[in-house]
Coordinates of C-alpha atoms in Angstrom, one line a residue:
X1 CA 77.0 46.6 130.3
X2 CA 78.7 48.9 128.0
X3 CA 76.3 51.7 128.1
X4 CA 78.9 54.5 127.5
X5 CA 80.7 53.3 124.5
X6 CA 80.9 55.9 121.4
X7 CA 80.8 54.7 117.8
X8 CA 84.2 53.1 116.9
X9 CA 84.7 55.3 113.8
X10 CA 84.4 58.5 115.9
X11 CA 87.1 57.0 118.2
X12 CA 89.4 56.2 115.3
X13 CA 89.2 59.5 113.7
X14 CA 90.0 61.3 117.1
X15 CA 92.6 59.0 117.9
X16 CA 94.4 59.6 114.4
X17 CA 93.6 63.5 114.6
X18 CA 95.2 63.8 118.3
X19 CA 98.0 61.5 117.2
X20 CA 98.9 63.3 113.9
X21 CA 97.6 66.7 115.3
X22 CA 96.0 67.0 111.6
X23 CA 92.5 66.4 110.2
X24 CA 94.1 66.3 106.8
X25 CA 96.8 63.7 107.6
X26 CA 94.4 61.5 109.7
X27 CA 91.7 61.6 106.7
X28 CA 94.7 60.3 104.5
X29 CA 95.5 57.7 106.9
X30 CA 91.8 56.5 107.3
X31 CA 91.2 56.6 103.5
X32 CA 88.2 58.9 103.9
X33 CA 87.5 62.7 103.2
X34 CA 88.6 65.6 105.4
X35 CA 85.0 66.4 106.1
X36 CA 84.2 62.8 107.4
X37 CA 86.9 63.2 110.0
X38 CA 85.7 66.5 111.0
X39 CA 82.3 65.3 111.1
X40 CA 83.0 62.2 113.4
X41 CA 85.0 64.3 115.8
X42 CA 82.2 66.8 116.2
X43 CA 79.7 63.9 116.9
X44 CA 82.3 62.4 119.4
X45 CA 82.4 66.0 121.1
X46 CA 78.5 66.0 121.4
X47 CA 78.4 62.6 122.7
X48 CA 80.8 63.5 125.5
X49 CA 79.7 66.8 125.9
X50 CA 82.8 68.5 125.9
X51 CA 85.4 69.9 123.5
X52 CA 88.5 67.7 122.7
X53 CA 90.2 70.2 120.3
X54 CA 90.9 73.9 120.5
X55 CA 91.0 74.9 116.8
X56 CA 93.1 77.5 116.1
X57 CA 94.3 78.9 112.5
X58 CA 95.8 76.1 110.8
X59 CA 96.7 74.4 114.0
X60 CA 95.2 72.0 116.4
X61 CA 95.4 71.7 120.2
X62 CA 94.0 69.2 122.6
X63 CA 92.1 70.6 125.6
X64 CA 92.8 69.0 128.9
X65 CA 89.8 66.6 128.6
X66 CA 91.3 65.8 125.0
X67 CA 94.7 64.8 126.3
X68 CA 93.2 62.7 129.2
X69 CA 90.9 61.1 126.6
X70 CA 93.4 60.5 124.0
X71 CA 95.8 58.6 126.2
X72 CA 92.9 56.2 127.4
X73 CA 91.5 55.9 123.9
X74 CA 94.8 54.9 122.2
X75 CA 95.5 52.3 124.7
X76 CA 92.3 50.7 124.3
X77 CA 92.5 50.8 120.6
X78 CA 95.8 49.4 120.8
X79 CA 94.8 46.6 122.9
X80 CA 91.8 45.7 120.7
X81 CA 94.2 45.7 117.6
X82 CA 96.4 43.5 119.2
X83 CA 93.8 41.1 120.4
X84 CA 92.4 41.1 116.8
X85 CA 95.7 40.4 115.2
X86 CA 96.5 37.5 117.6
X87 CA 93.2 35.9 116.7
X88 CA 93.4 36.6 112.9
X89 CA 97.1 35.1 112.8
X90 CA 96.5 32.3 115.0
X91 CA 95.5 29.8 112.3
X92 CA 98.8 30.6 110.7
X93 CA 101.2 30.2 113.3
X94 CA 103.5 27.4 113.0
X95 CA 101.8 26.0 110.1
X96 CA 103.3 24.6 107.0
X97 CA 102.2 24.9 103.4
X98 CA 103.4 22.3 101.2
X99 CA 103.2 23.4 97.5
X100 CA 104.5 21.4 94.5
X101 CA 104.9 23.4 91.1
X102 CA 106.0 22.7 87.7
X103 CA 110.0 23.0 87.6
X104 CA 110.0 26.0 84.9
X105 CA 107.2 27.9 86.7
X106 CA 109.1 27.8 90.2
X107 CA 112.5 28.4 88.9
X108 CA 112.1 31.3 86.8
X109 CA 108.9 32.9 87.7
X110 CA 107.5 31.9 91.3
X111 CA 110.5 31.8 93.4
X112 CA 111.7 35.4 92.7
X113 CA 108.1 36.4 93.8
X114 CA 107.9 34.5 96.8
X115 CA 109.3 37.1 99.1
X116 CA 105.8 39.0 98.3
X117 CA 103.9 36.0 99.7
X118 CA 106.3 35.8 102.7
X119 CA 106.1 39.5 103.6
X120 CA 102.2 39.2 103.4
X121 CA 102.1 36.1 105.6
X122 CA 105.1 36.1 108.0
X123 CA 103.7 33.3 110.1
X124 CA 103.2 30.9 107.4
X125 CA 106.0 28.5 106.5
X126 CA 106.2 27.5 102.9
X127 CA 107.7 24.3 101.9
X128 CA 108.0 24.4 98.1
X129 CA 109.0 21.5 95.6
X130 CA 109.0 20.9 92.0
X131 CA 107.3 18.2 89.9
X132 CA 105.7 17.3 86.9
X133 CA 104.0 14.0 87.7
X134 CA 100.4 13.3 88.3
X135 CA 99.4 14.4 91.8
X136 CA 97.7 11.8 93.9
X137 CA 96.9 13.8 97.1
X138 CA 95.7 10.4 99.0
X139 CA 99.4 9.5 99.0
X140 CA 101.3 12.7 99.1
X141 CA 101.7 15.6 101.7
X142 CA 100.9 18.5 99.2
X143 CA 98.3 21.2 100.0
X144 CA 98.6 22.6 96.6
X145 CA 100.0 21.5 93.3
X146 CA 100.3 23.5 90.0
X147 CA 100.2 21.7 86.7
X148 CA 99.8 22.1 83.1
X149 CA 97.6 19.6 81.0
X150 CA 95.6 19.3 78.0
X151 CA 92.6 17.9 79.8
X152 CA 91.1 18.8 83.4
X153 CA 93.1 16.8 85.9
X154 CA 91.1 14.3 87.8
X155 CA 90.7 13.3 91.6
X156 CA 91.2 16.9 93.0
X157 CA 89.7 20.1 93.4
X158 CA 90.7 22.0 90.2
X159 CA 90.9 25.8 89.4
X160 CA 92.0 26.8 85.8
X161 CA 94.9 29.2 86.5
X162 CA 95.2 30.5 82.8
X163 CA 95.7 29.2 78.9
X164 CA 99.1 28.8 77.9
X165 CA 99.7 31.8 75.3
X166 CA 103.1 31.1 73.6
X167 CA 105.4 33.7 71.9
X168 CA 107.9 33.0 69.3
X169 CA 111.0 34.4 70.7
X170 CA 114.8 34.4 69.9
X171 CA 118.0 36.9 70.6
X172 CA 118.4 40.3 69.1
X173 CA 121.2 38.7 67.1
X174 CA 118.8 36.0 65.5
X175 CA 116.0 38.4 65.0
X176 CA 118.1 40.4 62.8
X177 CA 118.2 37.5 60.3
X178 CA 114.6 37.0 60.2
X179 CA 112.7 39.2 57.6
X180 CA 109.5 37.0 57.2
X181 CA 108.0 34.0 59.1
X182 CA 109.5 31.5 56.5
X183 CA 113.0 32.6 57.6
X184 CA 112.3 30.5 60.5
X185 CA 113.3 27.7 58.4
X186 CA 117.0 28.7 58.4
X187 CA 117.0 28.6 62.3
X188 CA 117.4 25.9 65.0
X189 CA 113.9 25.3 66.4
X190 CA 114.4 24.8 70.2
X191 CA 111.9 22.0 71.3
X192 CA 110.0 21.3 74.4
X193 CA 110.9 17.6 74.6
X194 CA 107.6 16.7 76.6
X195 CA 105.7 18.8 74.1
X196 CA 107.0 17.2 71.0
X197 CA 104.0 18.6 68.7
X198 CA 104.0 22.2 69.8
X199 CA 106.3 23.6 66.9
X200 CA 103.9 21.8 64.3
X201 CA 100.8 23.0 66.0
X202 CA 102.3 26.4 66.2
X203 CA 103.1 26.4 62.4
X204 CA 99.6 25.2 61.3
X205 CA 98.1 28.1 63.7
X206 CA 100.2 30.8 61.8
X207 CA 99.9 29.4 58.4
X208 CA 103.7 28.4 58.1
X209 CA 105.1 25.0 56.6
X210 CA 108.0 24.0 58.8
X211 CA 110.9 22.5 56.3
X212 CA 113.9 22.6 58.7
X213 CA 115.0 19.5 60.4
X214 CA 117.5 21.4 62.6
X215 CA 116.2 21.1 66.2
X216 CA 117.6 21.0 69.6
X217 CA 115.5 19.5 72.5
X218 CA 115.2 20.4 76.1
X219 CA 112.9 19.4 78.9
X220 CA 111.8 22.7 80.4
X221 CA 110.8 26.1 79.5
X222 CA 113.4 27.5 81.7
X223 CA 116.1 25.8 79.7
X224 CA 114.6 26.8 76.3
X225 CA 114.6 30.5 77.5
X226 CA 118.1 30.3 78.4
X227 CA 119.1 28.5 75.4
X228 CA 117.4 31.3 73.4
X229 CA 119.1 34.3 75.4
X230 CA 122.3 32.3 74.2
X231 CA 121.5 32.5 70.7
X232 CA 121.2 28.8 70.0
X233 CA 117.8 29.1 68.0
X234 CA 114.3 30.4 68.0
X235 CA 111.6 28.9 70.9
X236 CA 107.9 29.0 71.7
X237 CA 107.7 30.1 75.6
X238 CA 104.7 31.4 77.5
X239 CA 105.2 35.2 78.0
X240 CA 104.8 35.4 81.7
X241 CA 107.9 33.0 81.8
X242 CA 110.0 35.6 79.9
X243 CA 108.9 39.1 81.1
X244 CA 112.2 39.9 82.7
X245 CA 114.3 38.8 79.3
X246 CA 111.9 40.8 77.2
X247 CA 112.1 44.0 79.2
X248 CA 116.0 43.7 79.3
X249 CA 116.3 43.0 75.6
X250 CA 117.9 39.7 76.0
X251 CA 115.1 38.3 74.2
X252 CA 112.7 39.9 71.4
X253 CA 109.4 38.8 69.9
X254 CA 110.5 39.1 66.0
X255 CA 106.9 38.6 64.8
X256 CA 103.4 38.8 66.6
X257 CA 102.8 35.1 65.8
X258 CA 101.5 34.1 69.4
X259 CA 99.0 31.3 69.8
X260 CA 97.1 29.5 72.6
X261 CA 98.5 26.1 73.0
X262 CA 96.3 23.1 74.0
X263 CA 97.8 23.3 77.5
X264 CA 96.2 25.1 80.5
X265 CA 97.6 25.6 83.9
X266 CA 95.6 24.3 86.9
X267 CA 95.7 24.9 90.6
X268 CA 94.9 21.6 92.4
X269 CA 94.1 20.9 95.9
X270 CA 92.8 17.9 97.8
X271 CA 89.3 16.9 97.3
X272 CA 87.4 18.2 100.4
X273 CA 84.5 20.3 100.9
X274 CA 86.4 23.3 102.2
X275 CA 90.0 24.6 101.8
X276 CA 92.0 25.5 104.9
X277 CA 92.7 29.1 105.2
X278 CA 96.4 28.7 104.5
X279 CA 95.5 27.2 101.4
X280 CA 92.8 29.9 100.1
X281 CA 95.5 32.6 101.2
X282 CA 98.1 31.2 98.6
X283 CA 95.4 30.5 95.8
X284 CA 94.1 34.2 96.3
X285 CA 97.7 35.3 96.0
X286 CA 98.4 33.3 92.9
X287 CA 95.3 34.5 91.1
X288 CA 96.3 38.0 91.7
X289 CA 99.8 37.6 90.4
X290 CA 98.5 35.6 87.4
X291 CA 95.6 38.0 86.8
X292 CA 97.3 40.0 83.8
X293 CA 97.7 36.7 82.0
X294 CA 94.3 35.2 82.4
X295 CA 91.8 35.5 79.7
X296 CA 89.1 35.9 82.1
X297 CA 90.7 36.7 85.6
X298 CA 87.4 37.3 87.2
X299 CA 87.0 33.5 87.4
X300 CA 87.1 32.3 91.0
X301 CA 85.0 29.1 91.1
X302 CA 86.6 26.0 92.2
X303 CA 85.3 22.9 90.3
X304 CA 85.2 19.9 92.4
X305 CA 85.9 16.7 90.5
X306 CA 85.9 13.1 91.9
X307 CA 87.9 10.0 90.7

């Protein structure tokens, strides 16, 4: 039926070169070499049996045949591109993606980056909520949940996002009072109230005996980070939570005494054989964001667990 269709790559090379009037610019746009574009155009001219360009010194001009062909080819490529975009984006149109995330993770880290996801997938509506409760997908409308736990969550598809690597942090003023690890006992320990044993686990890990009883409890890492910035004491916080504060100097790491806590972060989805496209798009984006913090960020296998 289509006995006169030339290769698509040749058409793309011709259209880009004719539009930009430059083989060099066309090669940059198409992410190929200058020679590859020239070869495609020559092959197209041989296929058509006519010249499409007049090649002058450092200048290109379209022949009369090239002018006519360019107008038709550009219109056809636009039609193909539009039809393809409509088909690819159709599954995302008017769809909502319900995500439930840990409070600290959403407030201090995820929300400031959600504009990236929105810009990449503008046709996907995101409904973001926070929570730290066990997720039962049979009784919720969530598509995705992110949780931290010391054991693999049950009753869902589970993908390990990363380990929880904690940093000892404090304000610059407090850091100036610390000459060695033992000086931690002269400071207030900012305590994560839902993880009451973290300080003791950390101390055992770094070989420090904690003798201070001066503690101040808070429920979320976000609260701990703000308290540490305010100079209330020293805190143990995942590094990814406080990259901005470390970069600005509001928080510092007085000693390299990091350790991996018993907690891990997991992405949870309903138990089903195949994740919808909207879910997979968000998970892929999330893995991309967290890749600098993952010990093995090549991991991409979802483990299906049952009740």
